[in-house]
PDB file of C-alpha atoms and ligand atoms in Angstrom:
ATOM      1  CA  MET A   1      21.333 -57.432  91.515  1.00 94.00           C
ATOM      2  CA  ARG A   2      23.065 -56.292  94.814  1.00 98.00           C
ATOM      3  CA  VAL A   3      22.250 -58.545  97.927  1.00 98.00           C
ATOM      4  CA  LEU A   4      23.148 -57.874 101.746  1.00 98.00           C
ATOM      5  CA  LEU A   5      23.929 -61.204 103.113  1.00 98.00           C
ATOM      6  CA  LEU A   6      23.755 -61.292 106.667  1.00 98.00           C
ATOM      7  CA  GLY A   7      26.143 -63.974 107.697  1.00 97.00           C
ATOM      8  CA  GLY A   8      28.418 -65.310 110.581  1.00 96.00           C
ATOM      9  CA  THR A   9      27.407 -68.989 109.891  1.00 96.00           C
ATOM     10  CA  ALA A  10      28.624 -71.791 107.367  1.00 95.00           C
ATOM     11  CA  GLU A  11      25.360 -71.401 105.398  1.00 97.00           C
ATOM     12  CA  GLY A  12      25.999 -67.672 104.925  1.00 98.00           C
ATOM     13  CA  ARG A  13      29.540 -68.526 103.673  1.00 98.00           C
ATOM     14  CA  ALA A  14      28.434 -71.280 101.371  1.00 98.00           C
ATOM     15  CA  LEU A  15      25.576 -69.008  99.910  1.00 98.00           C
ATOM     16  CA  ALA A  16      28.097 -66.220  99.238  1.00 98.00           C
ATOM     17  CA  SER A  17      30.155 -68.501  97.393  1.00 98.00           C
ATOM     18  CA  ALA A  18      27.244 -69.901  95.403  1.00 98.00           C
ATOM     19  CA  LEU A  19      25.762 -66.670  94.406  1.00 98.00           C
ATOM     20  CA  GLN A  20      28.819 -64.954  93.040  1.00 97.00           C
ATOM     21  CA  PRO A  21      30.019 -63.694  90.625  1.00 95.00           C
ATOM     22  CA  ARG A  22      26.579 -63.893  88.908  1.00 95.00           C
ATOM     23  CA  VAL A  23      25.105 -61.493  91.874  1.00 97.00           C
ATOM     24  CA  GLU A  24      26.908 -58.912  93.791  1.00 97.00           C
ATOM     25  CA  VAL A  25      26.838 -59.828  97.236  1.00 98.00           C
ATOM     26  CA  ILE A  26      28.120 -57.899 100.227  1.00 98.00           C
ATOM     27  CA  SER A  27      28.294 -60.181 103.549  1.00 98.00           C
ATOM     28  CA  SER A  28      27.902 -58.807 106.787  1.00 98.00           C
ATOM     29  CA  LEU A  29      29.654 -60.087 110.005  1.00 98.00           C
ATOM     30  CA  ALA A  30      28.935 -58.676 113.692  1.00 97.00           C
ATOM     31  CA  GLY A  31      32.723 -58.797 114.392  1.00 95.00           C
ATOM     32  CA  ARG A  32      32.431 -60.750 117.566  1.00 90.00           C
ATOM     33  CA  VAL A  33      35.204 -63.094 116.853  1.00 89.00           C
ATOM     34  CA  PRO A  34      38.800 -62.142 116.268  1.00 87.00           C
ATOM     35  CA  ASP A  35      39.634 -64.070 113.080  1.00 90.00           C
ATOM     36  CA  PRO A  36      36.204 -65.036 111.688  1.00 93.00           C
ATOM     37  CA  ALA A  37      36.071 -67.343 108.612  1.00 92.00           C
ATOM     38  CA  LEU A  38      35.458 -65.024 105.668  1.00 96.00           C
ATOM     39  CA  PRO A  39      33.032 -65.703 102.893  1.00 97.00           C
ATOM     40  CA  PRO A  40      34.055 -64.949  99.372  1.00 95.00           C
ATOM     41  CA  GLY A  41      33.708 -61.373  97.991  1.00 96.00           C
ATOM     42  CA  ALA A  42      32.946 -58.127  99.800  1.00 98.00           C
ATOM     43  CA  VAL A  43      32.555 -58.246 103.329  1.00 98.00           C
ATOM     44  CA  ARG A  44      31.429 -55.411 105.994  1.00 98.00           C
ATOM     45  CA  VAL A  45      32.107 -56.099 109.713  1.00 97.00           C
ATOM     46  CA  GLY A  46      30.176 -54.369 112.587  1.00 98.00           C
ATOM     47  CA  GLY A  47      26.543 -53.547 113.629  1.00 98.00           C
ATOM     48  CA  PHE A  48      24.478 -51.067 111.532  1.00 98.00           C
ATOM     49  CA  GLY A  49      23.212 -49.263 114.533  1.00 98.00           C
ATOM     50  CA  GLY A  50      19.787 -50.640 115.070  1.00 98.00           C
ATOM     51  CA  VAL A  51      16.885 -50.530 112.420  1.00 98.00           C
ATOM     52  CA  ASP A  52      17.258 -47.005 111.460  1.00 98.00           C
ATOM     53  CA  GLY A  53      20.912 -47.555 110.846  1.00 98.00           C
ATOM     54  CA  LEU A  54      20.075 -50.661 108.619  1.00 98.00           C
ATOM     55  CA  GLN A  55      17.738 -48.913 106.875  1.00 98.00           C
ATOM     56  CA  ASN A  56      20.162 -46.047 106.021  1.00 98.00           C
ATOM     57  CA  TRP A  57      22.930 -48.463 105.121  1.00 98.00           C
ATOM     58  CA  LEU A  58      20.455 -50.355 102.783  1.00 98.00           C
ATOM     59  CA  ARG A  59      19.518 -47.278 100.937  1.00 98.00           C
ATOM     60  CA  GLU A  60      23.241 -45.882 100.677  1.00 98.00           C
ATOM     61  CA  HIS A  61      24.305 -48.983  99.099  1.00 98.00           C
ATOM     62  CA  ARG A  62      21.391 -49.232  96.549  1.00 98.00           C
ATOM     63  CA  ILE A  63      20.648 -53.088  98.250  1.00 98.00           C
ATOM     64  CA  ASP A  64      18.144 -54.959  96.026  1.00 98.00           C
ATOM     65  CA  ALA A  65      17.401 -57.799  98.493  1.00 98.00           C
ATOM     66  CA  VAL A  66      18.430 -59.055 102.042  1.00 98.00           C
ATOM     67  CA  VAL A  67      19.222 -62.651 102.742  1.00 98.00           C
ATOM     68  CA  ASP A  68      19.512 -63.393 106.559  1.00 98.00           C
ATOM     69  CA  ALA A  69      21.811 -66.275 107.070  1.00 98.00           C
ATOM     70  CA  THR A  70      22.730 -65.429 110.769  1.00 98.00           C
ATOM     71  CA  HIS A  71      22.402 -68.099 113.457  1.00 97.00           C
ATOM     72  CA  PRO A  72      19.008 -69.032 114.339  1.00 97.00           C
ATOM     73  CA  PHE A  73      19.747 -67.567 117.968  1.00 97.00           C
ATOM     74  CA  ALA A  74      20.777 -64.146 116.415  1.00 97.00           C
ATOM     75  CA  ALA A  75      17.209 -62.855 117.233  1.00 96.00           C
ATOM     76  CA  THR A  76      17.926 -59.134 117.423  1.00 97.00           C
ATOM     77  CA  MET A  77      19.655 -58.933 114.052  1.00 98.00           C
ATOM     78  CA  THR A  78      16.900 -61.016 112.356  1.00 98.00           C
ATOM     79  CA  ALA A  79      14.139 -58.805 114.118  1.00 97.00           C
ATOM     80  CA  HIS A  80      15.953 -55.631 112.898  1.00 98.00           C
ATOM     81  CA  ALA A  81      16.495 -57.003 109.316  1.00 98.00           C
ATOM     82  CA  ALA A  82      12.624 -58.084 109.103  1.00 97.00           C
ATOM     83  CA  GLU A  83      11.604 -54.743 110.403  1.00 97.00           C
ATOM     84  CA  ALA A  84      13.847 -52.587 108.126  1.00 98.00           C
ATOM     85  CA  CYS A  85      13.122 -54.785 105.001  1.00 98.00           C
ATOM     86  CA  ALA A  86       9.332 -54.468 105.681  1.00 97.00           C
ATOM     87  CA  GLU A  87       9.280 -50.687 105.931  1.00 97.00           C
ATOM     88  CA  LEU A  88      11.491 -50.259 102.773  1.00 98.00           C
ATOM     89  CA  GLN A  89       9.487 -53.034 100.816  1.00 97.00           C
ATOM     90  CA  LEU A  90      12.614 -54.830 100.055  1.00 98.00           C
ATOM     91  CA  PRO A  91      12.759 -58.486  99.207  1.00 98.00           C
ATOM     92  CA  HIS A  92      13.694 -60.519 102.218  1.00 98.00           C
ATOM     93  CA  LEU A  93      14.519 -64.001 103.086  1.00 98.00           C
ATOM     94  CA  VAL A  94      15.617 -65.864 106.321  1.00 98.00           C
ATOM     95  CA  LEU A  95      17.837 -68.801 105.746  1.00 98.00           C
ATOM     96  CA  ALA A  96      17.690 -70.988 108.834  1.00 97.00           C
ATOM     97  CA  ARG A  97      18.861 -74.482 108.999  1.00 97.00           C
ATOM     98  CA  PRO A  98      16.350 -77.068 110.335  1.00 97.00           C
ATOM     99  CA  ALA A  99      16.175 -77.371 113.942  1.00 97.00           C
ATOM    100  CA  TRP A 100      17.218 -80.598 115.528  1.00 98.00           C
ATOM    101  CA  ASP A 101      14.512 -82.998 116.714  1.00 97.00           C
ATOM    102  CA  PRO A 102      14.672 -82.730 120.438  1.00 97.00           C
ATOM    103  CA  GLY A 103      13.907 -86.458 120.948  1.00 95.00           C
ATOM    104  CA  ALA A 104      14.247 -87.208 124.610  1.00 95.00           C
ATOM    105  CA  ALA A 105      15.792 -83.619 125.279  1.00 98.00           C
ATOM    106  CA  ILE A 106      13.898 -81.459 127.930  1.00 98.00           C
ATOM    107  CA  VAL A 107      13.045 -78.251 125.731  1.00 98.00           C
ATOM    108  CA  VAL A 108      13.333 -75.225 127.889  1.00 98.00           C
ATOM    109  CA  SER A 109      12.448 -71.786 126.917  1.00 97.00           C
ATOM    110  CA  SER A 110      15.691 -69.953 127.858  1.00 98.00           C
ATOM    111  CA  ASP A 111      18.815 -70.222 129.877  1.00 98.00           C
ATOM    112  CA  THR A 112      17.090 -68.909 132.904  1.00 98.00           C
ATOM    113  CA  ASP A 113      14.594 -71.518 132.621  1.00 98.00           C
ATOM    114  CA  ALA A 114      17.360 -74.348 132.002  1.00 98.00           C
ATOM    115  CA  ALA A 115      19.208 -72.906 135.094  1.00 98.00           C
ATOM    116  CA  GLU A 116      16.063 -73.632 137.067  1.00 98.00           C
ATOM    117  CA  ARG A 117      15.894 -77.055 135.768  1.00 98.00           C
ATOM    118  CA  VAL A 118      19.498 -77.844 136.822  1.00 98.00           C
ATOM    119  CA  ALA A 119      18.609 -77.042 140.431  1.00 98.00           C
ATOM    120  CA  HIS A 120      15.261 -78.797 140.232  1.00 97.00           C
ATOM    121  CA  GLN A 121      16.758 -82.004 139.012  1.00 97.00           C
ATOM    122  CA  GLY A 122      19.977 -81.764 141.234  1.00 98.00           C
ATOM    123  CA  TYR A 123      22.414 -81.879 138.175  1.00 98.00           C
ATOM    124  CA  SER A 124      25.841 -81.364 139.542  1.00 98.00           C
ATOM    125  CA  ARG A 125      28.507 -81.502 136.756  1.00 98.00           C
ATOM    126  CA  VAL A 126      27.118 -79.776 133.644  1.00 98.00           C
ATOM    127  CA  PHE A 127      28.375 -79.131 130.153  1.00 99.00           C
ATOM    128  CA  LEU A 128      27.204 -75.592 129.148  1.00 98.00           C
ATOM    129  CA  THR A 129      27.340 -74.857 125.267  1.00 98.00           C
ATOM    130  CA  THR A 130      24.839 -72.082 124.824  1.00 98.00           C
ATOM    131  CA  GLY A 131      27.374 -69.281 124.535  1.00 96.00           C
ATOM    132  CA  ARG A 132      29.057 -66.345 126.356  1.00 94.00           C
ATOM    133  CA  SER A 133      25.801 -64.404 126.561  1.00 93.00           C
ATOM    134  CA  ALA A 134      24.236 -67.117 128.356  1.00 96.00           C
ATOM    135  CA  VAL A 135      26.518 -67.653 131.114  1.00 97.00           C
ATOM    136  CA  ALA A 136      25.229 -65.037 133.606  1.00 97.00           C
ATOM    137  CA  ALA A 137      21.774 -66.953 133.895  1.00 98.00           C
ATOM    138  CA  TYR A 138      23.849 -69.734 135.800  1.00 98.00           C
ATOM    139  CA  ALA A 139      25.516 -67.254 138.132  1.00 98.00           C
ATOM    140  CA  ALA A 140      23.785 -68.421 141.138  1.00 97.00           C
ATOM    141  CA  SER A 141      23.658 -71.976 140.518  1.00 98.00           C
ATOM    142  CA  ASP A 142      25.669 -74.586 142.780  1.00 97.00           C
ATOM    143  CA  ALA A 143      26.440 -77.019 140.172  1.00 98.00           C
ATOM    144  CA  TRP A 144      29.953 -77.169 138.360  1.00 98.00           C
ATOM    145  CA  TYR A 145      30.047 -76.100 134.904  1.00 98.00           C
ATOM    146  CA  LEU A 146      32.235 -76.916 132.039  1.00 98.00           C
ATOM    147  CA  ILE A 147      31.518 -73.736 129.928  1.00 98.00           C
ATOM    148  CA  ARG A 148      32.630 -74.036 126.295  1.00 98.00           C
ATOM    149  CA  VAL A 149      32.825 -70.597 124.283  1.00 97.00           C
ATOM    150  CA  VAL A 150      34.574 -69.381 121.197  1.00 94.00           C
ATOM    151  CA  THR A 151      36.260 -66.426 122.700  1.00 93.00           C
ATOM    152  CA  ALA A 152      37.266 -65.620 126.332  1.00 93.00           C
ATOM    153  CA  LEU A 153      34.495 -64.492 128.732  1.00 94.00           C
ATOM    154  CA  ASP A 154      34.484 -60.883 130.000  1.00 90.00           C
ATOM    155  CA  THR A 155      31.865 -61.046 132.687  1.00 86.00           C
ATOM    156  CA  ALA A 156      32.111 -61.528 136.415  1.00 85.00           C
ATOM    157  CA  ALA A 157      28.505 -63.241 136.384  1.00 94.00           C
ATOM    158  CA  LEU A 158      29.801 -66.798 136.242  1.00 96.00           C
ATOM    159  CA  PRO A 159      28.766 -69.809 138.214  1.00 97.00           C
ATOM    160  CA  ARG A 160      31.052 -70.055 141.406  1.00 96.00           C
ATOM    161  CA  ARG A 161      32.352 -73.359 140.379  1.00 98.00           C
ATOM    162  CA  HIS A 162      33.371 -73.761 136.730  1.00 98.00           C
ATOM    163  CA  GLN A 163      35.915 -74.636 133.979  1.00 98.00           C
ATOM    164  CA  VAL A 164      36.242 -72.376 130.824  1.00 97.00           C
ATOM    165  CA  LEU A 165      36.945 -74.313 127.740  1.00 98.00           C
ATOM    166  CA  LEU A 166      37.921 -71.999 124.613  1.00 97.00           C
ATOM    167  CA  SER A 167      37.201 -73.715 121.288  1.00 96.00           C
ATOM    168  CA  ARG A 168      35.545 -73.531 117.949  1.00 93.00           C
ATOM    169  CA  GLY A 169      33.460 -76.278 116.164  1.00 93.00           C
ATOM    170  CA  PRO A 170      32.889 -78.228 114.238  1.00 95.00           C
ATOM    171  CA  TYR A 171      33.152 -81.014 116.729  1.00 98.00           C
ATOM    172  CA  HIS A 172      33.545 -84.877 116.315  1.00 98.00           C
ATOM    173  CA  TYR A 173      31.714 -87.748 118.040  1.00 98.00           C
ATOM    174  CA  ASP A 174      34.757 -89.405 119.598  1.00 98.00           C
ATOM    175  CA  ASP A 175      36.122 -86.081 120.919  1.00 98.00           C
ATOM    176  CA  GLU A 176      32.632 -85.272 122.493  1.00 98.00           C
ATOM    177  CA  LEU A 177      32.315 -88.598 124.001  1.00 98.00           C
ATOM    178  CA  ARG A 178      35.687 -88.311 125.777  1.00 98.00           C
ATOM    179  CA  LEU A 179      34.944 -84.809 127.077  1.00 98.00           C
ATOM    180  CA  LEU A 180      31.840 -85.830 128.507  1.00 98.00           C
ATOM    181  CA  GLU A 181      33.506 -88.867 130.298  1.00 98.00           C
ATOM    182  CA  SER A 182      36.560 -87.278 131.438  1.00 98.00           C
ATOM    183  CA  HIS A 183      34.614 -84.591 133.133  1.00 98.00           C
ATOM    184  CA  ARG A 184      32.166 -86.764 134.517  1.00 98.00           C
ATOM    185  CA  ILE A 185      29.288 -84.750 133.144  1.00 98.00           C
ATOM    186  CA  ASP A 186      25.563 -85.424 134.185  1.00 98.00           C
ATOM    187  CA  ALA A 187      23.817 -83.025 131.950  1.00 98.00           C
ATOM    188  CA  LEU A 188      24.322 -81.004 128.863  1.00 98.00           C
ATOM    189  CA  ILE A 189      22.686 -77.775 127.952  1.00 98.00           C
ATOM    190  CA  THR A 190      22.500 -76.600 124.348  1.00 98.00           C
ATOM    191  CA  LYS A 191      20.606 -74.289 121.999  1.00 98.00           C
ATOM    192  CA  ASN A 192      18.656 -76.103 119.402  1.00 98.00           C
ATOM    193  CA  SER A 193      20.951 -74.699 116.834  1.00 97.00           C
ATOM    194  CA  GLY A 194      20.397 -77.676 114.185  1.00 97.00           C
ATOM    195  CA  GLY A 195      23.060 -78.395 111.688  1.00 95.00           C
ATOM    196  CA  ASP A 196      25.895 -81.040 111.670  1.00 95.00           C
ATOM    197  CA  MET A 197      28.834 -78.942 112.903  1.00 95.00           C
ATOM    198  CA  THR A 198      27.692 -79.166 116.760  1.00 97.00           C
ATOM    199  CA  ARG A 199      25.487 -81.982 116.761  1.00 97.00           C
ATOM    200  CA  ALA A 200      28.002 -84.659 117.901  1.00 98.00           C
ATOM    201  CA  LYS A 201      27.600 -83.656 121.390  1.00 98.00           C
ATOM    202  CA  LEU A 202      23.902 -84.697 121.295  1.00 98.00           C
ATOM    203  CA  ASP A 203      24.973 -88.291 120.021  1.00 98.00           C
ATOM    204  CA  ALA A 204      27.618 -88.455 122.586  1.00 98.00           C
ATOM    205  CA  ALA A 205      25.030 -87.511 125.383  1.00 98.00           C
ATOM    206  CA  ALA A 206      22.620 -90.142 124.038  1.00 98.00           C
ATOM    207  CA  ALA A 207      25.241 -92.946 124.143  1.00 98.00           C
ATOM    208  CA  LEU A 208      26.230 -92.049 127.838  1.00 98.00           C
ATOM    209  CA  ASP A 209      22.587 -91.654 128.839  1.00 98.00           C
ATOM    210  CA  ILE A 210      23.178 -88.100 129.742  1.00 98.00           C
ATOM    211  CA  PRO A 211      20.148 -85.610 129.923  1.00 98.00           C
ATOM    212  CA  VAL A 212      20.033 -82.677 127.675  1.00 98.00           C
ATOM    213  CA  LEU A 213      18.385 -79.363 128.311  1.00 98.00           C
ATOM    214  CA  MET A 214      17.602 -77.776 124.875  1.00 98.00           C
ATOM    215  CA  VAL A 215      16.811 -74.103 124.614  1.00 98.00           C
ATOM    216  CA  ALA A 216      14.049 -73.698 121.953  1.00 98.00           C
ATOM    217  CA  ARG A 217      14.717 -71.347 119.166  1.00 97.00           C
ATOM    218  CA  PRO A 218      13.293 -67.756 119.307  1.00 96.00           C
ATOM    219  CA  PRO A 219      10.359 -67.317 117.151  1.00 93.00           C
ATOM    220  CA  LEU A 220      10.352 -65.627 113.658  1.00 91.00           C
ATOM    221  CA  ARG A 221       8.210 -62.544 113.035  1.00 89.00           C
ATOM    222  CA  ASP A 222       4.984 -63.321 111.363  1.00 91.00           C
ATOM    223  CA  GLY A 223       4.929 -63.304 107.441  1.00 92.00           C
ATOM    224  CA  VAL A 224       8.641 -63.726 106.999  1.00 96.00           C
ATOM    225  CA  THR A 225       9.826 -66.028 103.930  1.00 97.00           C
ATOM    226  CA  THR A 226      12.078 -68.751 105.286  1.00 98.00           C
ATOM    227  CA  VAL A 227      13.751 -71.532 103.681  1.00 98.00           C
ATOM    228  CA  GLY A 228      16.076 -74.173 105.332  1.00 97.00           C
ATOM    229  CA  THR A 229      18.857 -74.801 102.901  1.00 97.00           C
ATOM    230  CA  VAL A 230      21.397 -72.808 100.643  1.00 98.00           C
ATOM    231  CA  GLU A 231      19.950 -74.410  97.556  1.00 98.00           C
ATOM    232  CA  GLU A 232      16.445 -73.037  98.488  1.00 98.00           C
ATOM    233  CA  ALA A 233      18.066 -69.499  99.151  1.00 98.00           C
ATOM    234  CA  LEU A 234      19.907 -69.592  95.849  1.00 98.00           C
ATOM    235  CA  ALA A 235      16.782 -70.438  94.057  1.00 98.00           C
ATOM    236  CA  TRP A 236      14.858 -67.649  95.835  1.00 98.00           C
ATOM    237  CA  VAL A 237      17.589 -65.044  94.816  1.00 98.00           C
ATOM    238  CA  THR A 238      17.927 -66.233  91.131  1.00 97.00           C
ATOM    239  CA  ALA A 239      14.047 -65.913  90.989  1.00 97.00           C
ATOM    240  CA  LEU A 240      14.251 -62.163  91.717  1.00 96.00           C
ATOM    241  CA  GLY A 241      15.981 -61.923  88.168  1.00 82.00           C
TER     242      GLY A 241
HETATM  243  P1  LIG B 301      22.214 -60.488 117.966  1.00 73.00           P
HETATM  244  O1  LIG B 301      21.924 -60.869 119.232  1.00 73.00           O
HETATM  245  O2  LIG B 301      20.654 -60.999 116.916  1.00 73.00           O
HETATM  246  O3  LIG B 301      22.652 -59.304 117.262  1.00 73.00           O
HETATM  247  C1  LIG B 301      22.911 -58.225 118.278  1.00 73.00           C
HETATM  248  C2  LIG B 301      23.510 -56.826 117.428  1.00 73.00           C
HETATM  249  O4  LIG B 301      24.743 -57.400 116.807  1.00 73.00           O
HETATM  250  C3  LIG B 301      22.582 -56.578 116.031  1.00 73.00           C
HETATM  251  O5  LIG B 301      21.394 -55.932 116.493  1.00 73.00           O
HETATM  252  C4  LIG B 301      23.539 -56.049 115.287  1.00 73.00           C
HETATM  253  O6  LIG B 301      23.794 -54.795 115.849  1.00 73.00           O
HETATM  254  C5  LIG B 301      24.813 -56.884 115.373  1.00 73.00           C
HETATM  255  N1  LIG B 301      24.910 -57.993 114.411  1.00 73.00           N
HETATM  256  C6  LIG B 301      24.375 -59.170 114.695  1.00 73.00           C
HETATM  257  N2  LIG B 301      24.679 -59.973 113.646  1.00 73.00           N
HETATM  258  C7  LIG B 301      25.135 -59.116 112.617  1.00 73.00           C
HETATM  259  C8  LIG B 301      25.700 -59.282 111.302  1.00 73.00           C
HETATM  260  N3  LIG B 301      25.586 -60.354 110.743  1.00 73.00           N
HETATM  261  N4  LIG B 301      26.110 -58.294 110.765  1.00 73.00           N
HETATM  262  C9  LIG B 301      25.997 -57.008 111.281  1.00 73.00           C
HETATM  263  N5  LIG B 301      25.710 -56.831 112.322  1.00 73.00           N
HETATM  264  C10 LIG B 301      25.250 -57.662 113.221  1.00 73.00           C
HETATM  265  O7  LIG B 301      23.277 -61.542 117.270  1.00 73.00           O
HETATM  266  P2  LIG B 301      24.353 -62.484 118.085  1.00 73.00           P
HETATM  267  O8  LIG B 301      23.399 -63.702 118.538  1.00 73.00           O
HETATM  268  O9  LIG B 301      25.070 -61.706 118.926  1.00 73.00           O
HETATM  269  O10 LIG B 301      25.202 -62.904 117.012  1.00 73.00           O
HETATM  270  C11 LIG B 301      26.215 -62.264 116.304  1.00 73.00           C
HETATM  271  C12 LIG B 301      26.704 -63.157 115.076  1.00 73.00           C
HETATM  272  O11 LIG B 301      27.284 -64.074 115.446  1.00 73.00           O
HETATM  273  C13 LIG B 301      25.597 -63.205 113.936  1.00 73.00           C
HETATM  274  O12 LIG B 301      26.156 -62.909 112.681  1.00 73.00           O
HETATM  275  C14 LIG B 301      25.619 -64.646 113.881  1.00 73.00           C
HETATM  276  O13 LIG B 301      25.222 -65.188 112.647  1.00 73.00           O
HETATM  277  C15 LIG B 301      26.780 -65.264 114.604  1.00 73.00           C
HETATM  278  N6  LIG B 301      26.553 -66.292 115.451  1.00 73.00           N
HETATM  279  C16 LIG B 301      25.749 -66.542 116.466  1.00 73.00           C
HETATM  280  C17 LIG B 301      25.420 -67.471 117.165  1.00 73.00           C
HETATM  281  C18 LIG B 301      24.435 -67.423 118.280  1.00 73.00           C
HETATM  282  O14 LIG B 301      24.417 -68.617 119.072  1.00 73.00           O
HETATM  283  N7  LIG B 301      23.906 -66.237 118.646  1.00 73.00           N
HETATM  284  C19 LIG B 301      26.234 -68.658 116.960  1.00 73.00           C
HETATM  285  C20 LIG B 301      27.027 -68.844 115.910  1.00 73.00           C
HETATM  286  C21 LIG B 301      27.185 -67.615 115.086  1.00 73.00           C
HETATM  287  P3  LIG B 301      23.217 -53.301 115.295  1.00 73.00           P
HETATM  288  O15 LIG B 301      21.953 -53.182 115.895  1.00 73.00           O
HETATM  289  O16 LIG B 301      24.200 -52.109 115.623  1.00 73.00           O
HETATM  290  O17 LIG B 301      22.861 -53.450 113.763  1.00 73.00           O
END
């Protein structure tokens, strides 16, 4: 049994570790970050070249099943994998960690939507944590932004007033509290990523009564089999034989 495990997440690494050596696993990373945390076992890095490229790769490597453990916001990769597997009739599973309960957060559909809310509500000092590809949506905003990203930004489309903070999670409550206080943040913008690695900012914002704008997850294609935990994904692969 040979499985392609689309990764780039802690869950992907945990599943690669749990499946091996019983199952042959090839983990795949997009190659976005310079020194990624690597899963155990075989790893390939870089895009496949769209749905066609992925299908060719799956055939060439005689893959028996695909587990998509990418981040819940890696919507393009997830859509490509679903389409490629449906056409090749390959067993396919999405492992998506459970979403956060938005609680009192204002749920928005996109960063564009969030930028409009910032202007509408008159927020002036915003902690922006939705990632490098989201930053351009705030380029016309008059607010000041603390932009936290994993790797340096390479775009000129940035809000006029900002500070970039390069760092990688996991993040801890006390540090998040200090960060929000020291920068006098009055709004937090986050994706609904789910999981524990980045949730401390929500708890810190709640403790300080800071409003949260939460970008909702992109929808999954109909009919895709989905589980929320590494244990369930392990059981699914095991049941394939
Ligand atoms: P995306 O927008 O869904 O993917 C864009 C393209 O990048 C895909 O079409 C594919 O290129 C390539 N790609 C993405 N994930 C890949 C993978 N695991 N292996 C091989 N190619 C991959 O993805 P993204 O949001 O930029 O995320 C990229 C990676 O970072 C993902 O692996 C994800 O798990 C991880 N990540 C993302 C986030 C987030 O917030 N989006 C957060 C943490 C980690 P081709 O079309 O050429 O195949």
